[in-house]
mmCIF file of C-alpha atoms in Angstrom:
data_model
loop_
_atom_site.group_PDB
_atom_site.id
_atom_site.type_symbol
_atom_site.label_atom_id
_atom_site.label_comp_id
_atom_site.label_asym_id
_atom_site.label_seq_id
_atom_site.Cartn_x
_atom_site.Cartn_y
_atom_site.Cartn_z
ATOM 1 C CA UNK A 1 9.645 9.763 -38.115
ATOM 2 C CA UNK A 2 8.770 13.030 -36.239
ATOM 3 C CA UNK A 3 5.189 11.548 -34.955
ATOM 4 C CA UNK A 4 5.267 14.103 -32.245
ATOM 5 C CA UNK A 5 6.734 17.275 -34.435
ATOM 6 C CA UNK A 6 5.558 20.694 -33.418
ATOM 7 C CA UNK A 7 3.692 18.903 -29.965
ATOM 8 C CA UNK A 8 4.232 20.251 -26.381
ATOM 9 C CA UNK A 9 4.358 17.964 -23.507
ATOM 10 C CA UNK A 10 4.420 17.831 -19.574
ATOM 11 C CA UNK A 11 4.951 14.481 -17.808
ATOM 12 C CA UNK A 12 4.881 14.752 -14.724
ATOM 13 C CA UNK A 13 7.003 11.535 -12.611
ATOM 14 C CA UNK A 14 8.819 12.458 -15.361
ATOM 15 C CA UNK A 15 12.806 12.034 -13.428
ATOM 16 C CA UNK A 16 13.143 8.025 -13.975
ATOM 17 C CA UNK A 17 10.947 4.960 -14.606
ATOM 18 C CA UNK A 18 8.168 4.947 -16.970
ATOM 19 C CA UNK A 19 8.325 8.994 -17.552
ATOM 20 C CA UNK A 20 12.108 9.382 -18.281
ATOM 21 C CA UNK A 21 11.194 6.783 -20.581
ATOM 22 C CA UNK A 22 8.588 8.830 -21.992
ATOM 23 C CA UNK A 23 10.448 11.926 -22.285
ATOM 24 C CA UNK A 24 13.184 9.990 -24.138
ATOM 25 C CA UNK A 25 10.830 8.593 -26.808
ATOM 26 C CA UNK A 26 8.825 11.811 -26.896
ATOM 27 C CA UNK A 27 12.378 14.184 -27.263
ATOM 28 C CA UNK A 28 13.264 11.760 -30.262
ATOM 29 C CA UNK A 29 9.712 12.016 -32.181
ATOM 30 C CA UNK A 30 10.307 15.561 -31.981
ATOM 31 C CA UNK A 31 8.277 16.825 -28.688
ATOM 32 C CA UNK A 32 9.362 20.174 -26.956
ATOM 33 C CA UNK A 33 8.753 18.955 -23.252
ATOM 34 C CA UNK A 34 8.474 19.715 -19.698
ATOM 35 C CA UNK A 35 9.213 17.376 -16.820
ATOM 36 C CA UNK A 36 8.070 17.942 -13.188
ATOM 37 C CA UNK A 37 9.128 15.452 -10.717
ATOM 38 C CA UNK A 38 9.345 16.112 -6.807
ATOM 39 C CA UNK A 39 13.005 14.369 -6.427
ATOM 40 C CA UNK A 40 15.303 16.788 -8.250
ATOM 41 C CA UNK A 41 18.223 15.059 -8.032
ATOM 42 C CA UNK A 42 16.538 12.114 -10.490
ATOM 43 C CA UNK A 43 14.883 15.066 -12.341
ATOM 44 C CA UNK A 44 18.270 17.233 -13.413
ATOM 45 C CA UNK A 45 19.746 13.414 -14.215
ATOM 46 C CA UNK A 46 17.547 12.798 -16.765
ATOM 47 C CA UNK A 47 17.248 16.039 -18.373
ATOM 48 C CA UNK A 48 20.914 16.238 -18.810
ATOM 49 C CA UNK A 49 20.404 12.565 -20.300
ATOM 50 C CA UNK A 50 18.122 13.720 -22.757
ATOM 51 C CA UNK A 51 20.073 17.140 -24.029
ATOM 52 C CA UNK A 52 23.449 14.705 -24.511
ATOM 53 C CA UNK A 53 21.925 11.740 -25.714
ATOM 54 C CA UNK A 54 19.221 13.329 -28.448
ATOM 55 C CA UNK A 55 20.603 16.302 -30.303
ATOM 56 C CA UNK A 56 18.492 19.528 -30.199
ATOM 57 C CA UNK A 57 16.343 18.176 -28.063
ATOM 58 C CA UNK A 58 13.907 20.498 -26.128
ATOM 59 C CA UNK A 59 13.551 19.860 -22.788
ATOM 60 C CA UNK A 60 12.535 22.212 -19.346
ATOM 61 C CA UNK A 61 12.089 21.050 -15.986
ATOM 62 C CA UNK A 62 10.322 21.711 -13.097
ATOM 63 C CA UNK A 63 11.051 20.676 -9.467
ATOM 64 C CA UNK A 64 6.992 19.863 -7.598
ATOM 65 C CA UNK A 65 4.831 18.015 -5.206
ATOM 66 C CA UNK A 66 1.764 16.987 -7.003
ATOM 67 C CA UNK A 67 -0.172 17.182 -3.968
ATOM 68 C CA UNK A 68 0.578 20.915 -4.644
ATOM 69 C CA UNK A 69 -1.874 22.999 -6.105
ATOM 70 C CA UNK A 70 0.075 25.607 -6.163
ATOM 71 C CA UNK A 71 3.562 23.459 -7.376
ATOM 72 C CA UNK A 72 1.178 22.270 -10.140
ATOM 73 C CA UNK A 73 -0.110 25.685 -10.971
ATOM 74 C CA UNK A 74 3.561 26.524 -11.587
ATOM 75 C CA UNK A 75 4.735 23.751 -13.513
ATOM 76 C CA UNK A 76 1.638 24.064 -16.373
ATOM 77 C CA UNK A 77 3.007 28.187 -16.227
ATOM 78 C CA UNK A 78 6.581 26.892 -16.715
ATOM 79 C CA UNK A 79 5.570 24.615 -19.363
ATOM 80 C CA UNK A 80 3.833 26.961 -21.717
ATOM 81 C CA UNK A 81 6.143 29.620 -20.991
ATOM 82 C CA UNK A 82 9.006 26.988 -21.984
ATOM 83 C CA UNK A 83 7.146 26.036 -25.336
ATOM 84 C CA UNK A 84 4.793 28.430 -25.668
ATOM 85 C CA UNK A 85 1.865 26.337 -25.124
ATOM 86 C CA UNK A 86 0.528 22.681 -24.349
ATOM 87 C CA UNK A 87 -0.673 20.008 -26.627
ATOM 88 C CA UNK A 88 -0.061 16.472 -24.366
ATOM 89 C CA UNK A 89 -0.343 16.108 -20.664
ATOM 90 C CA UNK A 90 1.451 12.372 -19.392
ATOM 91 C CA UNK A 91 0.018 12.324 -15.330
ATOM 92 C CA UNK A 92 2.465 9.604 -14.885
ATOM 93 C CA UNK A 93 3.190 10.639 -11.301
ATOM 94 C CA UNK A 94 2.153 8.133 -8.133
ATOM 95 C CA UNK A 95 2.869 7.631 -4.658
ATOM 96 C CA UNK A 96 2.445 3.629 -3.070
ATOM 97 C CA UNK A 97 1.514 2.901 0.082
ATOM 98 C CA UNK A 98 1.854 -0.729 1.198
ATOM 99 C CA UNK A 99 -0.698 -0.677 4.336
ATOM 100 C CA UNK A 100 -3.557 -3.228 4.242
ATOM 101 C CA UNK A 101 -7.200 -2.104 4.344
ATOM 102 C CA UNK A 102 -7.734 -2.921 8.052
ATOM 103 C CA UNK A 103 -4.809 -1.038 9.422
ATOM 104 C CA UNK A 104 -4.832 2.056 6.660
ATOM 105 C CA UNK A 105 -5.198 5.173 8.821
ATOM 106 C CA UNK A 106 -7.257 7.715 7.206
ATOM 107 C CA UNK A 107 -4.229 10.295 6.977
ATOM 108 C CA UNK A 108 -2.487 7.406 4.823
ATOM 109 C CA UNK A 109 -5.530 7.454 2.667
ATOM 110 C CA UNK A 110 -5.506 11.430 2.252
ATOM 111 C CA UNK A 111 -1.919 11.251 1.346
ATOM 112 C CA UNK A 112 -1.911 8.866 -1.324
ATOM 113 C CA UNK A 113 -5.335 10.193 -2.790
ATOM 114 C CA UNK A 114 -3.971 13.799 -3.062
ATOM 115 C CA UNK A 115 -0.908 12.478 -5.422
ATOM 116 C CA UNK A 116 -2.573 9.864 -7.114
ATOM 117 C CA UNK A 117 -6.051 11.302 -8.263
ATOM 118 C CA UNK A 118 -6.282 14.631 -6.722
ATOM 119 C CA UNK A 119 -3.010 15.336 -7.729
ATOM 120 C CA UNK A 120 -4.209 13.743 -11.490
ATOM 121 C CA UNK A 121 -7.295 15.945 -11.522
ATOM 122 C CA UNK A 122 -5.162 19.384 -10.691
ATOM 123 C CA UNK A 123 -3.086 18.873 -13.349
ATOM 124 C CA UNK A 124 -5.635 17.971 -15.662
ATOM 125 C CA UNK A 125 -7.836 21.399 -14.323
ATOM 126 C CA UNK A 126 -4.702 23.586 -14.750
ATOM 127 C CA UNK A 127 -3.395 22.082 -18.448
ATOM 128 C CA UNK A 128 -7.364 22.030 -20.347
ATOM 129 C CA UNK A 129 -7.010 25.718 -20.784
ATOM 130 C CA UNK A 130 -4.176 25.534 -23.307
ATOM 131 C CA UNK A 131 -5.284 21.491 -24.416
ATOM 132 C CA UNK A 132 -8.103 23.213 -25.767
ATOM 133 C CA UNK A 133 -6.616 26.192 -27.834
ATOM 134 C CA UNK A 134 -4.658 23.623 -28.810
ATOM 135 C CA UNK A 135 -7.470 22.284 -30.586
ATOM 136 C CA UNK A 136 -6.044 18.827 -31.322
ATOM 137 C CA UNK A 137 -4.602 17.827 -27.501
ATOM 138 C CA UNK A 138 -4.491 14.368 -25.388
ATOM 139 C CA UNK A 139 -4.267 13.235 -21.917
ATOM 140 C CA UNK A 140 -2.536 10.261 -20.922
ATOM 141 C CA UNK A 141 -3.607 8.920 -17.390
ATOM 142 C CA UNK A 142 -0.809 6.260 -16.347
ATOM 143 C CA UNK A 143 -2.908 3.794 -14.084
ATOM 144 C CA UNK A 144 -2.369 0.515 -12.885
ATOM 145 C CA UNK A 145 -3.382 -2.896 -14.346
ATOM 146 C CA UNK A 146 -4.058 -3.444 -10.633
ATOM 147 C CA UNK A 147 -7.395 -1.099 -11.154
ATOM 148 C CA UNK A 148 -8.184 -3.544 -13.446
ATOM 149 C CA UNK A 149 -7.283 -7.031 -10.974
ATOM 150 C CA UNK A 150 -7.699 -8.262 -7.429
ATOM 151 C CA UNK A 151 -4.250 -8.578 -5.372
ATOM 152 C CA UNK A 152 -3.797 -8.313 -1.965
ATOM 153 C CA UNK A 153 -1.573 -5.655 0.380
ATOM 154 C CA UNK A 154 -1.725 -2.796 -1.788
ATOM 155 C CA UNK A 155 -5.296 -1.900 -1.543
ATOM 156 C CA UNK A 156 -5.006 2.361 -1.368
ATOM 157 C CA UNK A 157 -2.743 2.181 -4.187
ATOM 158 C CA UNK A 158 -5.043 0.167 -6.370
ATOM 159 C CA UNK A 159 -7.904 2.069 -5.345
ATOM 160 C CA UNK A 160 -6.430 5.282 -6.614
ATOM 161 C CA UNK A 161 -5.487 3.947 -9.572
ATOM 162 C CA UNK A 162 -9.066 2.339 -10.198
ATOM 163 C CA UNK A 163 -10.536 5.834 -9.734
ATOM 164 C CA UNK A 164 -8.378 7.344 -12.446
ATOM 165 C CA UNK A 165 -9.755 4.949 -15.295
ATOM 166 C CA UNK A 166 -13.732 6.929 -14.148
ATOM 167 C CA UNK A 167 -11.888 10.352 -13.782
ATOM 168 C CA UNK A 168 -10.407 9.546 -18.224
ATOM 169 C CA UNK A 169 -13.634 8.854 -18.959
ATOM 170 C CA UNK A 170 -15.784 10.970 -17.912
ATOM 171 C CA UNK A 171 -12.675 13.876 -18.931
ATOM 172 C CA UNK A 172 -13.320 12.100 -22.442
ATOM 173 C CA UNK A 173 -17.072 13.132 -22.302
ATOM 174 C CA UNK A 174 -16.477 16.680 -20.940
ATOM 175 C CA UNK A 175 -13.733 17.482 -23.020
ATOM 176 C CA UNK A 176 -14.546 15.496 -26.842
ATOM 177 C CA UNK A 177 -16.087 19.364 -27.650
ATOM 178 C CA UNK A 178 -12.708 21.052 -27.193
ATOM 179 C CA UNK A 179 -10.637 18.854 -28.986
ATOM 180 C CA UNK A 180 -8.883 17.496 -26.117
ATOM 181 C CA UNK A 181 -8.498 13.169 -25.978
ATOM 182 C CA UNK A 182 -8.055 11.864 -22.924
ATOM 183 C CA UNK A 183 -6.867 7.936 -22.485
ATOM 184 C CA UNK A 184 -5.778 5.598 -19.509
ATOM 185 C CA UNK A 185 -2.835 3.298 -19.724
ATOM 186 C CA UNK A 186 -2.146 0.511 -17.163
ATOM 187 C CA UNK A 187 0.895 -1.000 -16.826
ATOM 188 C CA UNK A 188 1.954 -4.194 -15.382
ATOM 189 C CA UNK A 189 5.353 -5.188 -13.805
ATOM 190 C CA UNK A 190 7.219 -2.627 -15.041
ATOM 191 C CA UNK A 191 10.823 -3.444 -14.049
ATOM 192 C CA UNK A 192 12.130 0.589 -13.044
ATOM 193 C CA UNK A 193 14.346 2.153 -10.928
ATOM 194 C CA UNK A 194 12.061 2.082 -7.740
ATOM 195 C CA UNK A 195 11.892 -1.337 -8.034
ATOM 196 C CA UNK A 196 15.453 -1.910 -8.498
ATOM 197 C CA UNK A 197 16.298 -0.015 -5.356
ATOM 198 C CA UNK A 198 13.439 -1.618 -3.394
ATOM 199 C CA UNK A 199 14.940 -5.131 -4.200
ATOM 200 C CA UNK A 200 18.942 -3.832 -3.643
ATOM 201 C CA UNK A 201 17.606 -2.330 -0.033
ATOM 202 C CA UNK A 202 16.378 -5.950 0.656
ATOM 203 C CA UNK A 203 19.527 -7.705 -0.065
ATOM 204 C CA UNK A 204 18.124 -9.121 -3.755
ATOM 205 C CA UNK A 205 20.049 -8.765 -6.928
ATOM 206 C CA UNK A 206 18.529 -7.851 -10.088
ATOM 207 C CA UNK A 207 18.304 -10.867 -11.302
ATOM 208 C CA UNK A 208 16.213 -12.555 -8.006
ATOM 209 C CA UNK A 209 13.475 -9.975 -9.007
ATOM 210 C CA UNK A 210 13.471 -10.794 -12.726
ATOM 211 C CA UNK A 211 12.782 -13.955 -11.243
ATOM 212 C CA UNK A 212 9.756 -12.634 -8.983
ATOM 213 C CA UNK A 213 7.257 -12.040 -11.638
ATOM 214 C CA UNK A 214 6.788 -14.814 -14.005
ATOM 215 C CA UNK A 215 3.339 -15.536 -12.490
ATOM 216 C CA UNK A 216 2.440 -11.744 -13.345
ATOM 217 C CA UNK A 217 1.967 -12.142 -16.835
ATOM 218 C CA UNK A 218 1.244 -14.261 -19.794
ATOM 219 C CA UNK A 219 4.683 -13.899 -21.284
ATOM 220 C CA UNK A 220 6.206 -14.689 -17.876
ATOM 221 C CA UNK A 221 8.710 -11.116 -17.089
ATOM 222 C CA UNK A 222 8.730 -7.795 -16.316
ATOM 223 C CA UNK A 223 8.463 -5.087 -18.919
ATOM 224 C CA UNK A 224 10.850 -2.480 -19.554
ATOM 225 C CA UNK A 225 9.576 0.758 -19.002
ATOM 226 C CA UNK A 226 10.247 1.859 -22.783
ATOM 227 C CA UNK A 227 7.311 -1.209 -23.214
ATOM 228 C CA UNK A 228 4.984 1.027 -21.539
ATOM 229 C CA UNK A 229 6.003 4.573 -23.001
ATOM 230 C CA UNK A 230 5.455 3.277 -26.756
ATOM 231 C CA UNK A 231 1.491 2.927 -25.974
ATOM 232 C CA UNK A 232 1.573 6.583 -24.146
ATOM 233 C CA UNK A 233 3.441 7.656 -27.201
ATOM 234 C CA UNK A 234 1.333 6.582 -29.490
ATOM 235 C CA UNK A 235 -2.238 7.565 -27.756
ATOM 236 C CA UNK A 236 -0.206 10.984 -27.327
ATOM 237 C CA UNK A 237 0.044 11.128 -31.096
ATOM 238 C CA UNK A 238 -2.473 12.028 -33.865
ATOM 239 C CA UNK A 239 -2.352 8.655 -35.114
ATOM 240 C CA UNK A 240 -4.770 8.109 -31.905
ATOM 241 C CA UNK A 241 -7.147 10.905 -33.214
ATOM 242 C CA UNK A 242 -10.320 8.771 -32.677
ATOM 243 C CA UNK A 243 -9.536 7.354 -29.789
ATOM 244 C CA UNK A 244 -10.896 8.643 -26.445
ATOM 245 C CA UNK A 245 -12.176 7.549 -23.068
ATOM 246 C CA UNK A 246 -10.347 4.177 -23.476
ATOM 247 C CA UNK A 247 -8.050 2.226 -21.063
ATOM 248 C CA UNK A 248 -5.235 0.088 -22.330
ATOM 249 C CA UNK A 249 -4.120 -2.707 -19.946
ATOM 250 C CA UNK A 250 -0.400 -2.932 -21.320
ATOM 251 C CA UNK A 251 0.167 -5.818 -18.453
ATOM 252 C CA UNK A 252 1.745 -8.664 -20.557
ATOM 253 C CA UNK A 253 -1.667 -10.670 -20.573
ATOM 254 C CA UNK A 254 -2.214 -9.896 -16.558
ATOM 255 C CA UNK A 255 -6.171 -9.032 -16.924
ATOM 256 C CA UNK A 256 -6.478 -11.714 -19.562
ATOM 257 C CA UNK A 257 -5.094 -14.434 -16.519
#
């Protein structure tokens, strides 16, 4: 099925992890889309991925901070020049910071608040225009299922990701008249490529992580980060028409624990 037929799409974090994954499933239900990611080497990877692995598959890229205005300002132009307009926005993009709260300086704060919900809110300011002549548009918000749960040592991080779940909802309220959805997601574990390289840098194998999170969720692993692009997919979708201002804890039974 083409669920996504005749639909336009920017992700941004869209070079591996839980966007690439996105971009795959949303190239193969028929999407034109754009991908912005600030490593380009990941970025060009993954777009030439896409065009061999799914023929005719529509896909433009564009290299950006999203602490950018004017990088994000250029990718939504790129975008709807690409496809000639915009129907889904995926702010998938984040930046960690592994500081505790009593040692945080307040430049670490500004950085990781300017890619994680500043960052999030320009890219939502710059896409509404075309979402609403769109007339039929959504926003996905990737999150955290940390903005939903207490942990310790990642406290800006979570933080961030807590405010996106009020800046869906109240987009939901503002934007309901225009025809524009907007929806959180929060993963849990999610077993991608940062991860992966975290763990090698350390000395662990693959297989010690996988091992790491079975207190993390009810069904005891990591998810793979095509487990957390099906939800986005689907809230992208018309079959999500009436559903707005939600948030989706796709965690594995985390916030149930």
């Amino acid at each position: 099925m083409a669920r996504l037929a005749n639909k336009r799409a920017l992700i941004t974090g869209g070079g591996a992890g839980i966007g690439a994954a996105c971009a795959r499933l949303f190239c193969a239900e028929g999407a034109a889309v754009t991908l912005v990611d600030a490593n380009e080497d990941a970025l060009l990877a993954t777009v030439q991925s896409l065009r061999a692995e799914i023929p005719g598959a529509q896909v433009a890229h564009c290299v950006a901070d999203v602490a950018d205005a004017a990088q994000t300002a250029k990718a939504v132009a790129l975008a709807v020049q690409a496809h000639g307009g915009l129907d889904i926005l995926v702010n998938n993009a984040a930046m960690r910071n592994y500081s505790t709260l009593d040692r945080a300086s307040p430049e670490e704060w500004r950085a990781i608040i300017n890619v994680n919900l500043v960052g999030c809110a320009s890219y939502c300011r710059e896409a509404l225009p075309h979402l609403r002549r769109s007339g039929k548009s959504s926003i996905v918000n990737v999150s955290s299922c940390y903005a939903l749960v207490g942990r310790k040592g990642m406290g800006l991080y979570d933080t961030t990701k807590a405010g996106q779940l009020a800046l869906t909802r109240t987009l939901a309220h503002e934007e309901a008249a225009h025809g524009v959805r907007a929806n959180v997601v929060c993963p849990g574990s999610t077993l991608t490529d940062f991860h992966v390289s975290r763990a090698t840098a350390k000395g662990k194998s693959v297989e010690q992580l996988k091992s790491e999170r079975h207190d993390t969720s009810l069904l005891g692993r990591w998810a793979e980060p095509q487990e957390i692009a099906w939800p986005i997919l689907w809230l992208a979708s018309d079959e999500a028409s009436f559903i707005t201002g939600a948030t989706f804890a796709v965690d594995g039974g985390l916030s149930a624990m």
